[in-house]
Amino acid sequence: MLKSAYKPPGEPGLWHDFLAQLERTLAHVNAHPATVEYLTHPRRTVALTVPVQLDDGAVSFFSGYRVVHNIALGPARGGVRYHPRVSLGQSVGLAAIATIQSAVFRLPYGGAAGGVSVNPRKLSIGEVERLTRRYAAELVDVIGPDKDILGPDLGTGEREMAWMMDTFSTNRGFTEPGVVTGKPPQLGGVSKRGEAVGRGVLYAVEAFTRFQEQDLVGSTVAVQGYGKVGRAVARLFSEAGAKVIAVSDEWGAVYNPDGLDYKALLSHFKETGRVEGFSGAHTIGRDALVGLDADFLILAALEGLINEGNVDQVRARVIVESAVGAVTADADEQLRRRGVPVVPDVIAGGGGLTMDYLEWVQNFSMFNWSEERVWLAMQRRVAQTLEEVCTYAEAHGIDLRLASYAIAVDQINFSTHMRGVYP
């Protein structure tokens, strides 16, 4: 491990995995020592105490964070997460991976991340609004469309982004839609942003199968996670001709080797709030989905889904890491030894990044993209990036994650060298 690297207080989590991957990468690229120092030290970390007046009049305090990792390529951009496991170590790791993702997609962004340690399901809408506005207000001086752009992540969406934009704009005295992405279209957002990550996964897998001279039609797919992304993935892959044989949520999983009727499953989920009990499939244990025989296992929930404890159970022929850090560093190494390809998070999650970029450009230009143009631009960007990574990996005899990081570090190294160190 890089000895001089920043060490966050508490559990390092994703930051530790990022450093492990960076160390692998540095053996394959010629990065200047200054670039390494920049990459192993976040530019800014902010820890907040977020007071919220609850509906009963009591005041509760929540821990919040915002991290900017690197700005060599442009202003920072990253999600805001509401979840009990949000921590500084997690936020630093997410921000670092966002830096790599922007660089491999050759977009003018640095990496950022943050959020609040909270279970938003236990708060009323009014309490969530007060939490969101206070979090944004605490960050007013360090965020902005040319500084740090906030976006949706786990536990946040259009509603929270609208509140953050309004809070920032109110404090500034003018409307500034570009401070956030993932807004409602009526406030400057892009139509159907909610399915952008799911479409990005589909486009990445389609490009991967083309590169491998295979066909997605008829392939079997298991989806771990049935949130916004997982639901979009199940629908889009089914419509593309793949056979989605299993999905899971936080309570359980359902499996049908002949394929799931995604429309009927979605109706069942809307009625019951979970996939268990769906009449068109067998109910299995949530963790059993990892061991199913499938062409593609798509990880669309939280980090650490595939780890040392369950990696031996994996029987899928290809892992698609839609969720950031869904495969731990140790599990990733074991999969490499077994020759199981992993389409890494920095590629598979590129749909959301591309959509955020298009929205950001739209806000600067005050020109609205058509839905057709958005999907076409996203498909091209994801396919081009995936093809570049696959070509690089094949030429150098390395895996896709290492190829992604190598391309990204080369980009960041060049920009860091050209910009120099001030003063």
Short mmCIF file of C-alpha atoms in Angstrom, two decimals:
data_model
loop_
_atom_site.label_atom_id
_atom_site.label_comp_id
_atom_site.label_asym_id
_atom_site.label_seq_id
_atom_site.Cartn_x
_atom_site.Cartn_y
_atom_site.Cartn_z
CA MET A 1 0.00 0.00 0.00
CA LEU A 2 1.17 3.55 -0.72
CA LYS A 3 2.70 4.49 2.62
CA SER A 4 2.38 8.27 2.45
CA ALA A 5 -1.28 8.22 1.37
CA TYR A 6 -3.99 10.08 3.25
CA LYS A 7 -5.58 8.04 6.03
CA PRO A 8 -9.17 8.96 6.84
CA PRO A 9 -10.38 8.60 10.41
CA GLY A 10 -12.41 5.48 11.04
CA GLU A 11 -13.06 2.79 8.44
CA PRO A 12 -11.16 3.49 5.17
CA GLY A 13 -13.54 1.32 3.11
CA LEU A 14 -13.55 2.27 -0.56
CA TRP A 15 -10.50 4.51 -0.13
CA HIS A 16 -8.42 1.46 0.78
CA ASP A 17 -9.64 -0.37 -2.33
CA PHE A 18 -8.88 2.66 -4.51
CA LEU A 19 -5.32 2.84 -3.18
CA ALA A 20 -4.82 -0.88 -3.80
CA GLN A 21 -5.97 -0.47 -7.39
CA LEU A 22 -3.85 2.65 -7.87
CA GLU A 23 -0.79 0.78 -6.64
CA ARG A 24 -1.43 -1.94 -9.24
CA THR A 25 -1.81 0.74 -11.90
CA LEU A 26 1.43 2.54 -11.08
CA ALA A 27 3.35 -0.60 -12.04
CA HIS A 28 2.02 -0.21 -15.59
CA VAL A 29 2.11 3.57 -16.19
CA ASN A 30 4.81 6.21 -15.92
CA ALA A 31 3.24 8.70 -13.52
CA HIS A 32 5.17 11.62 -12.06
CA PRO A 33 5.61 11.47 -8.25
CA ALA A 34 3.64 14.71 -7.92
CA THR A 35 0.68 13.09 -9.70
CA VAL A 36 0.82 10.16 -7.29
CA GLU A 37 0.78 12.53 -4.34
CA TYR A 38 -2.23 14.37 -5.74
CA LEU A 39 -4.08 11.10 -6.30
CA THR A 40 -3.31 9.73 -2.85
CA HIS A 41 -4.41 12.88 -1.02
CA PRO A 42 -7.90 14.38 -1.41
CA ARG A 43 -7.92 18.07 -2.23
CA ARG A 44 -10.54 18.92 0.38
CA THR A 45 -12.48 17.04 3.04
CA VAL A 46 -15.38 18.61 4.87
CA ALA A 47 -17.08 17.03 7.89
CA LEU A 48 -20.36 18.60 8.95
CA THR A 49 -22.78 18.40 11.82
CA VAL A 50 -26.22 18.84 10.29
CA PRO A 51 -28.91 19.89 12.80
CA VAL A 52 -32.51 19.17 11.81
CA GLN A 53 -35.66 20.13 13.63
CA LEU A 54 -37.94 17.10 13.61
CA ASP A 55 -41.69 17.25 13.24
CA ASP A 56 -42.17 16.78 17.00
CA GLY A 57 -40.05 19.85 17.73
CA ALA A 58 -36.93 17.97 18.83
CA VAL A 59 -33.59 18.72 17.18
CA SER A 60 -31.51 15.83 15.89
CA PHE A 61 -27.92 16.03 14.66
CA PHE A 62 -26.60 14.05 11.68
CA SER A 63 -23.06 13.61 10.40
CA GLY A 64 -22.45 14.90 6.88
CA TYR A 65 -19.46 14.92 4.55
CA ARG A 66 -18.26 16.41 1.26
CA VAL A 67 -14.98 15.45 -0.34
CA VAL A 68 -13.25 16.86 -3.42
CA HIS A 69 -10.57 14.43 -4.50
CA ASN A 70 -8.95 15.96 -7.60
CA ILE A 71 -9.56 18.82 -10.05
CA ALA A 72 -6.74 18.31 -12.57
CA LEU A 73 -9.22 17.88 -15.44
CA GLY A 74 -11.94 20.30 -14.32
CA PRO A 75 -14.40 21.12 -11.54
CA ALA A 76 -15.31 18.35 -9.15
CA ARG A 77 -18.51 16.38 -9.66
CA GLY A 78 -20.06 13.65 -7.57
CA GLY A 79 -23.12 12.31 -5.82
CA VAL A 80 -24.77 13.03 -2.50
CA ARG A 81 -25.71 9.86 -0.63
CA TYR A 82 -28.24 9.45 2.21
CA HIS A 83 -27.55 6.16 3.95
CA PRO A 84 -26.62 5.03 7.49
CA ARG A 85 -23.24 3.77 6.25
CA VAL A 86 -22.09 7.11 4.85
CA SER A 87 -18.69 7.98 6.33
CA LEU A 88 -15.64 10.07 5.54
CA GLY A 89 -13.69 7.01 4.40
CA GLN A 90 -16.49 5.97 2.06
CA SER A 91 -16.85 9.50 0.70
CA VAL A 92 -13.11 9.84 0.02
CA GLY A 93 -13.16 6.51 -1.82
CA LEU A 94 -16.23 7.42 -3.87
CA ALA A 95 -14.67 10.76 -4.78
CA ALA A 96 -11.43 9.11 -5.90
CA ILE A 97 -13.28 6.61 -8.08
CA ALA A 98 -15.27 9.51 -9.57
CA THR A 99 -11.95 11.11 -10.54
CA ILE A 100 -10.88 7.96 -12.37
CA GLN A 101 -14.27 7.59 -14.06
CA SER A 102 -14.29 11.12 -15.44
CA ALA A 103 -10.74 10.71 -16.71
CA VAL A 104 -11.33 7.40 -18.49
CA PHE A 105 -14.45 8.86 -20.11
CA ARG A 106 -12.34 11.90 -21.08
CA LEU A 107 -14.79 14.36 -19.53
CA PRO A 108 -13.68 17.69 -17.98
CA TYR A 109 -14.38 16.77 -14.37
CA GLY A 110 -12.60 15.96 -11.18
CA GLY A 111 -14.05 13.65 -8.56
CA ALA A 112 -16.20 14.46 -5.53
CA ALA A 113 -18.63 12.67 -3.23
CA GLY A 114 -20.45 13.13 0.03
CA GLY A 115 -23.66 12.68 1.90
CA VAL A 116 -25.29 12.31 5.26
CA SER A 117 -25.30 9.34 7.61
CA VAL A 118 -29.05 8.87 7.86
CA ASN A 119 -31.85 6.50 6.94
CA PRO A 120 -34.16 8.81 4.96
CA ARG A 121 -37.00 6.29 5.20
CA LYS A 122 -37.27 7.07 8.91
CA LEU A 123 -37.80 10.79 8.26
CA SER A 124 -40.89 12.59 7.02
CA ILE A 125 -40.76 14.53 3.75
CA GLY A 126 -40.52 17.76 5.71
CA GLU A 127 -37.62 16.43 7.77
CA VAL A 128 -35.80 15.26 4.63
CA GLU A 129 -36.27 18.70 3.11
CA ARG A 130 -34.87 20.47 6.17
CA LEU A 131 -31.95 18.03 6.27
CA THR A 132 -31.23 18.59 2.57
CA ARG A 133 -31.43 22.37 2.73
CA ARG A 134 -29.22 22.58 5.80
CA TYR A 135 -26.62 20.29 4.22
CA ALA A 136 -26.57 22.43 1.07
CA ALA A 137 -26.47 25.67 3.07
CA GLU A 138 -23.40 24.48 4.98
CA LEU A 139 -21.63 23.91 1.64
CA VAL A 140 -22.66 27.11 -0.18
CA ASP A 141 -19.16 28.60 -0.15
CA VAL A 142 -17.42 25.50 -1.56
CA ILE A 143 -19.87 24.23 -4.21
CA GLY A 144 -20.92 25.68 -7.55
CA PRO A 145 -21.08 24.85 -11.27
CA ASP A 146 -17.40 25.72 -11.69
CA LYS A 147 -16.25 24.33 -8.32
CA ASP A 148 -18.08 21.25 -7.11
CA ILE A 149 -21.28 19.96 -8.73
CA LEU A 150 -23.66 17.87 -6.62
CA GLY A 151 -25.61 14.97 -8.07
CA PRO A 152 -28.03 12.26 -6.93
CA ASP A 153 -26.87 9.01 -5.41
CA LEU A 154 -28.29 6.37 -3.09
CA GLY A 155 -31.18 7.85 -1.12
CA THR A 156 -31.41 11.08 -3.13
CA GLY A 157 -33.08 12.03 -6.39
CA GLU A 158 -34.77 14.82 -8.34
CA ARG A 159 -36.57 16.16 -5.29
CA GLU A 160 -33.43 16.55 -3.19
CA MET A 161 -31.49 18.05 -6.09
CA ALA A 162 -34.24 20.66 -6.58
CA TRP A 163 -34.04 21.61 -2.89
CA MET A 164 -30.25 21.88 -3.05
CA MET A 165 -30.38 24.03 -6.17
CA ASP A 166 -32.97 26.32 -4.61
CA THR A 167 -31.02 26.63 -1.35
CA PHE A 168 -27.81 27.51 -3.19
CA SER A 169 -29.62 29.96 -5.51
CA THR A 170 -31.43 31.65 -2.64
CA ASN A 171 -28.16 32.20 -0.79
CA ARG A 172 -26.49 33.55 -3.93
CA GLY A 173 -29.37 35.79 -4.93
CA PHE A 174 -29.82 34.36 -8.43
CA THR A 175 -30.90 31.07 -9.96
CA GLU A 176 -27.98 28.73 -10.63
CA PRO A 177 -29.25 25.42 -12.07
CA GLY A 178 -25.73 24.12 -12.84
CA VAL A 179 -24.81 23.66 -9.18
CA VAL A 180 -26.55 20.28 -9.25
CA THR A 181 -27.38 17.59 -11.78
CA GLY A 182 -30.27 15.15 -11.68
CA LYS A 183 -32.86 17.93 -11.34
CA PRO A 184 -36.42 17.71 -12.69
CA PRO A 185 -36.52 18.64 -16.39
CA GLN A 186 -38.68 21.66 -15.55
CA LEU A 187 -35.75 23.08 -13.55
CA GLY A 188 -33.08 22.43 -16.15
CA GLY A 189 -32.63 18.69 -15.74
CA VAL A 190 -32.53 16.08 -18.48
CA SER A 191 -35.54 13.90 -19.20
CA LYS A 192 -35.50 10.39 -17.65
CA ARG A 193 -32.28 10.90 -15.74
CA GLY A 194 -33.46 8.17 -13.36
CA GLU A 195 -32.79 5.42 -15.90
CA ALA A 196 -29.47 6.85 -17.13
CA VAL A 197 -27.33 4.49 -15.04
CA GLY A 198 -29.37 1.49 -16.18
CA ARG A 199 -29.01 2.50 -19.82
CA GLY A 200 -25.30 3.01 -19.33
CA VAL A 201 -25.03 -0.57 -18.04
CA LEU A 202 -26.91 -1.86 -21.10
CA TYR A 203 -24.76 0.13 -23.51
CA ALA A 204 -21.56 -1.07 -21.81
CA VAL A 205 -22.61 -4.72 -21.95
CA GLU A 206 -23.72 -4.38 -25.57
CA ALA A 207 -20.32 -2.92 -26.46
CA PHE A 208 -18.55 -5.63 -24.47
CA THR A 209 -20.41 -8.42 -26.26
CA ARG A 210 -19.67 -6.84 -29.64
CA PHE A 211 -15.97 -6.64 -28.78
CA GLN A 212 -16.06 -10.30 -27.75
CA GLU A 213 -17.97 -11.14 -30.96
CA GLN A 214 -20.89 -12.45 -28.94
CA ASP A 215 -24.60 -11.65 -28.84
CA LEU A 216 -26.54 -10.21 -25.94
CA VAL A 217 -29.81 -11.61 -27.28
CA GLY A 218 -30.65 -14.84 -25.48
CA SER A 219 -28.01 -14.43 -22.78
CA THR A 220 -28.98 -14.95 -19.14
CA VAL A 221 -28.77 -12.13 -16.63
CA ALA A 222 -29.01 -11.98 -12.83
CA VAL A 223 -29.46 -8.54 -11.22
CA GLN A 224 -28.40 -7.94 -7.64
CA GLY A 225 -30.33 -4.92 -6.41
CA TYR A 226 -33.82 -3.77 -7.35
CA GLY A 227 -33.69 -0.06 -6.68
CA LYS A 228 -33.96 2.58 -9.39
CA VAL A 229 -30.97 1.20 -11.24
CA GLY A 230 -31.82 -2.47 -10.81
CA ARG A 231 -35.40 -1.98 -12.01
CA ALA A 232 -34.19 -0.09 -15.08
CA VAL A 233 -31.60 -2.78 -15.79
CA ALA A 234 -34.17 -5.59 -15.57
CA ARG A 235 -36.50 -3.81 -17.98
CA LEU A 236 -33.89 -2.62 -20.47
CA PHE A 237 -32.09 -5.96 -20.72
CA SER A 238 -35.40 -7.78 -21.14
CA GLU A 239 -36.41 -5.38 -23.92
CA ALA A 240 -32.99 -5.91 -25.55
CA GLY A 241 -33.64 -9.66 -25.84
CA ALA A 242 -31.67 -10.94 -22.85
CA LYS A 243 -33.27 -13.34 -20.38
CA VAL A 244 -33.35 -11.86 -16.87
CA ILE A 245 -33.54 -14.97 -14.71
CA ALA A 246 -33.20 -13.47 -11.21
CA VAL A 247 -33.33 -10.25 -9.23
CA SER A 248 -32.80 -9.48 -5.56
CA ASP A 249 -33.54 -6.66 -3.14
CA GLU A 250 -32.59 -6.12 0.50
CA TRP A 251 -35.10 -8.73 1.72
CA GLY A 252 -34.75 -11.61 -0.73
CA ALA A 253 -34.54 -12.77 -4.32
CA VAL A 254 -36.65 -14.45 -7.00
CA TYR A 255 -35.49 -16.85 -9.69
CA ASN A 256 -36.97 -18.31 -12.84
CA PRO A 257 -34.59 -20.12 -15.23
CA ASP A 258 -37.02 -19.46 -18.09
CA GLY A 259 -36.87 -15.70 -17.49
CA LEU A 260 -38.84 -13.23 -15.40
CA ASP A 261 -41.80 -11.25 -16.69
CA TYR A 262 -40.38 -7.85 -15.78
CA LYS A 263 -43.73 -6.05 -16.11
CA ALA A 264 -45.49 -8.46 -13.76
CA LEU A 265 -42.56 -8.35 -11.34
CA LEU A 266 -42.61 -4.55 -11.30
CA SER A 267 -46.35 -4.57 -10.56
CA HIS A 268 -45.78 -7.01 -7.71
CA PHE A 269 -42.97 -4.84 -6.34
CA LYS A 270 -45.11 -1.71 -6.45
CA GLU A 271 -47.88 -3.50 -4.55
CA THR A 272 -45.74 -5.18 -1.88
CA GLY A 273 -42.50 -3.15 -1.74
CA ARG A 274 -40.35 -6.24 -2.30
CA VAL A 275 -39.65 -8.96 -4.86
CA GLU A 276 -40.30 -11.88 -2.50
CA GLY A 277 -43.55 -13.72 -3.14
CA PHE A 278 -43.69 -12.97 -6.86
CA SER A 279 -45.87 -15.70 -8.34
CA GLY A 280 -43.90 -15.91 -11.58
CA ALA A 281 -40.71 -17.16 -9.93
CA HIS A 282 -39.22 -19.16 -7.08
CA THR A 283 -38.28 -17.22 -3.96
CA ILE A 284 -34.64 -17.82 -2.98
CA GLY A 285 -32.33 -16.34 -0.40
CA ARG A 286 -31.01 -12.89 -1.15
CA ASP A 287 -27.40 -14.07 -1.08
CA ALA A 288 -28.13 -17.14 -3.22
CA LEU A 289 -28.35 -14.96 -6.32
CA VAL A 290 -24.55 -14.60 -6.35
CA GLY A 291 -24.15 -18.32 -6.99
CA LEU A 292 -26.56 -18.64 -9.91
CA ASP A 293 -25.34 -19.87 -13.28
CA ALA A 294 -25.72 -16.84 -15.58
CA ASP A 295 -23.92 -15.17 -18.43
CA PHE A 296 -23.95 -11.80 -16.67
CA LEU A 297 -24.19 -10.96 -12.98
CA ILE A 298 -25.03 -7.26 -12.67
CA LEU A 299 -24.29 -5.69 -9.29
CA ALA A 300 -26.61 -2.74 -8.83
CA ALA A 301 -26.77 -2.09 -5.09
CA LEU A 302 -24.08 -1.13 -2.56
CA GLU A 303 -20.32 -1.56 -2.39
CA GLY A 304 -18.78 -4.81 -1.18
CA LEU A 305 -21.44 -7.08 -2.68
CA ILE A 306 -18.83 -9.55 -3.89
CA ASN A 307 -16.21 -10.11 -1.22
CA GLU A 308 -13.86 -12.72 0.19
CA GLY A 309 -16.79 -14.42 1.91
CA ASN A 310 -18.80 -15.18 -1.23
CA VAL A 311 -16.48 -14.81 -4.24
CA ASP A 312 -15.99 -18.60 -4.37
CA GLN A 313 -19.73 -18.99 -4.99
CA VAL A 314 -19.72 -16.84 -8.15
CA ARG A 315 -20.64 -18.89 -11.24
CA ALA A 316 -21.48 -16.08 -13.65
CA ARG A 317 -19.27 -15.82 -16.72
CA VAL A 318 -19.04 -11.99 -16.60
CA ILE A 319 -19.45 -9.61 -13.64
CA VAL A 320 -20.85 -6.14 -14.37
CA GLU A 321 -20.11 -3.72 -11.53
CA SER A 322 -22.84 -1.12 -11.84
CA ALA A 323 -22.58 -0.08 -8.19
CA VAL A 324 -19.35 1.67 -7.19
CA GLY A 325 -17.01 -0.69 -5.34
CA ALA A 326 -19.41 -3.64 -5.65
CA VAL A 327 -16.42 -6.00 -5.89
CA THR A 328 -13.84 -5.63 -3.12
CA ALA A 329 -10.14 -5.51 -3.99
CA ASP A 330 -9.51 -8.99 -2.56
CA ALA A 331 -12.46 -10.52 -4.41
CA ASP A 332 -11.40 -8.75 -7.60
CA GLU A 333 -7.99 -10.39 -7.38
CA GLN A 334 -9.55 -13.84 -6.99
CA LEU A 335 -11.82 -13.28 -9.99
CA ARG A 336 -8.78 -12.27 -12.07
CA ARG A 337 -7.02 -15.48 -11.11
CA ARG A 338 -10.08 -17.47 -12.19
CA GLY A 339 -10.26 -15.59 -15.48
CA VAL A 340 -13.71 -14.11 -14.78
CA PRO A 341 -14.01 -10.76 -16.61
CA VAL A 342 -15.27 -7.79 -14.59
CA VAL A 343 -16.70 -4.76 -16.37
CA PRO A 344 -15.63 -2.27 -13.66
CA ASP A 345 -17.72 0.40 -11.97
CA VAL A 346 -15.88 3.26 -13.69
CA ILE A 347 -17.18 1.94 -17.04
CA ALA A 348 -20.49 0.25 -16.17
CA GLY A 349 -21.63 3.27 -14.16
CA GLY A 350 -20.74 5.73 -16.91
CA GLY A 351 -24.33 6.37 -17.96
CA GLY A 352 -25.00 8.59 -14.98
CA LEU A 353 -21.74 10.47 -15.50
CA THR A 354 -22.51 11.10 -19.16
CA MET A 355 -26.03 12.26 -18.35
CA ASP A 356 -24.67 14.62 -15.69
CA TYR A 357 -22.23 16.08 -18.20
CA LEU A 358 -24.98 16.68 -20.77
CA GLU A 359 -27.16 18.35 -18.13
CA TRP A 360 -24.27 20.54 -16.97
CA VAL A 361 -23.55 21.65 -20.56
CA GLN A 362 -27.27 22.23 -21.09
CA ASN A 363 -27.40 24.53 -18.05
CA PHE A 364 -24.45 26.59 -19.28
CA SER A 365 -25.82 26.93 -22.81
CA MET A 366 -29.51 27.28 -21.78
CA PHE A 367 -30.32 24.80 -24.54
CA ASN A 368 -32.40 21.70 -23.81
CA TRP A 369 -31.37 18.34 -25.25
CA SER A 370 -34.01 16.09 -26.81
CA GLU A 371 -34.41 12.66 -25.22
CA GLU A 372 -33.32 10.96 -28.43
CA ARG A 373 -30.15 13.04 -28.62
CA VAL A 374 -29.32 12.33 -24.99
CA TRP A 375 -29.57 8.55 -25.38
CA LEU A 376 -27.58 8.61 -28.62
CA ALA A 377 -24.82 10.74 -27.08
CA MET A 378 -24.68 8.46 -24.05
CA GLN A 379 -24.57 5.30 -26.15
CA ARG A 380 -21.71 6.63 -28.26
CA ARG A 381 -19.70 7.82 -25.28
CA VAL A 382 -20.11 4.58 -23.31
CA ALA A 383 -19.40 2.38 -26.35
CA GLN A 384 -16.31 4.37 -27.35
CA THR A 385 -14.93 4.26 -23.81
CA LEU A 386 -15.60 0.54 -23.39
CA GLU A 387 -13.98 -0.23 -26.75
CA GLU A 388 -10.91 1.85 -25.88
CA VAL A 389 -10.55 0.07 -22.54
CA CYS A 390 -11.00 -3.40 -24.09
CA THR A 391 -8.46 -2.62 -26.82
CA TYR A 392 -5.95 -1.33 -24.26
CA ALA A 393 -6.48 -4.36 -22.03
CA GLU A 394 -6.00 -6.76 -24.92
CA ALA A 395 -2.88 -4.99 -26.17
CA HIS A 396 -1.24 -4.99 -22.73
CA GLY A 397 -2.52 -8.36 -21.48
CA ILE A 398 -4.31 -6.87 -18.46
CA ASP A 399 -7.84 -6.81 -17.06
CA LEU A 400 -10.46 -4.16 -17.78
CA ARG A 401 -10.21 -2.44 -14.40
CA LEU A 402 -6.46 -2.04 -14.67
CA ALA A 403 -6.82 -0.80 -18.25
CA SER A 404 -9.41 1.77 -17.15
CA TYR A 405 -7.17 3.06 -14.37
CA ALA A 406 -4.12 3.16 -16.62
CA ILE A 407 -5.89 5.28 -19.22
CA ALA A 408 -7.28 7.56 -16.52
CA VAL A 409 -3.98 8.02 -14.68
CA ASP A 410 -2.28 8.88 -17.98
CA GLN A 411 -4.88 11.61 -18.54
CA ILE A 412 -4.53 13.01 -15.02
CA ASN A 413 -0.74 12.80 -15.12
CA PHE A 414 -0.57 14.86 -18.31
CA SER A 415 -2.95 17.52 -16.95
CA THR A 416 -1.14 17.70 -13.61
CA HIS A 417 2.22 18.12 -15.38
CA MET A 418 0.90 20.85 -17.69
CA ARG A 419 -0.80 22.77 -14.88
CA GLY A 420 2.14 22.51 -12.51
CA VAL A 421 2.06 23.17 -8.78
CA TYR A 422 0.99 26.61 -7.54
CA PRO A 423 2.70 28.69 -6.22
#
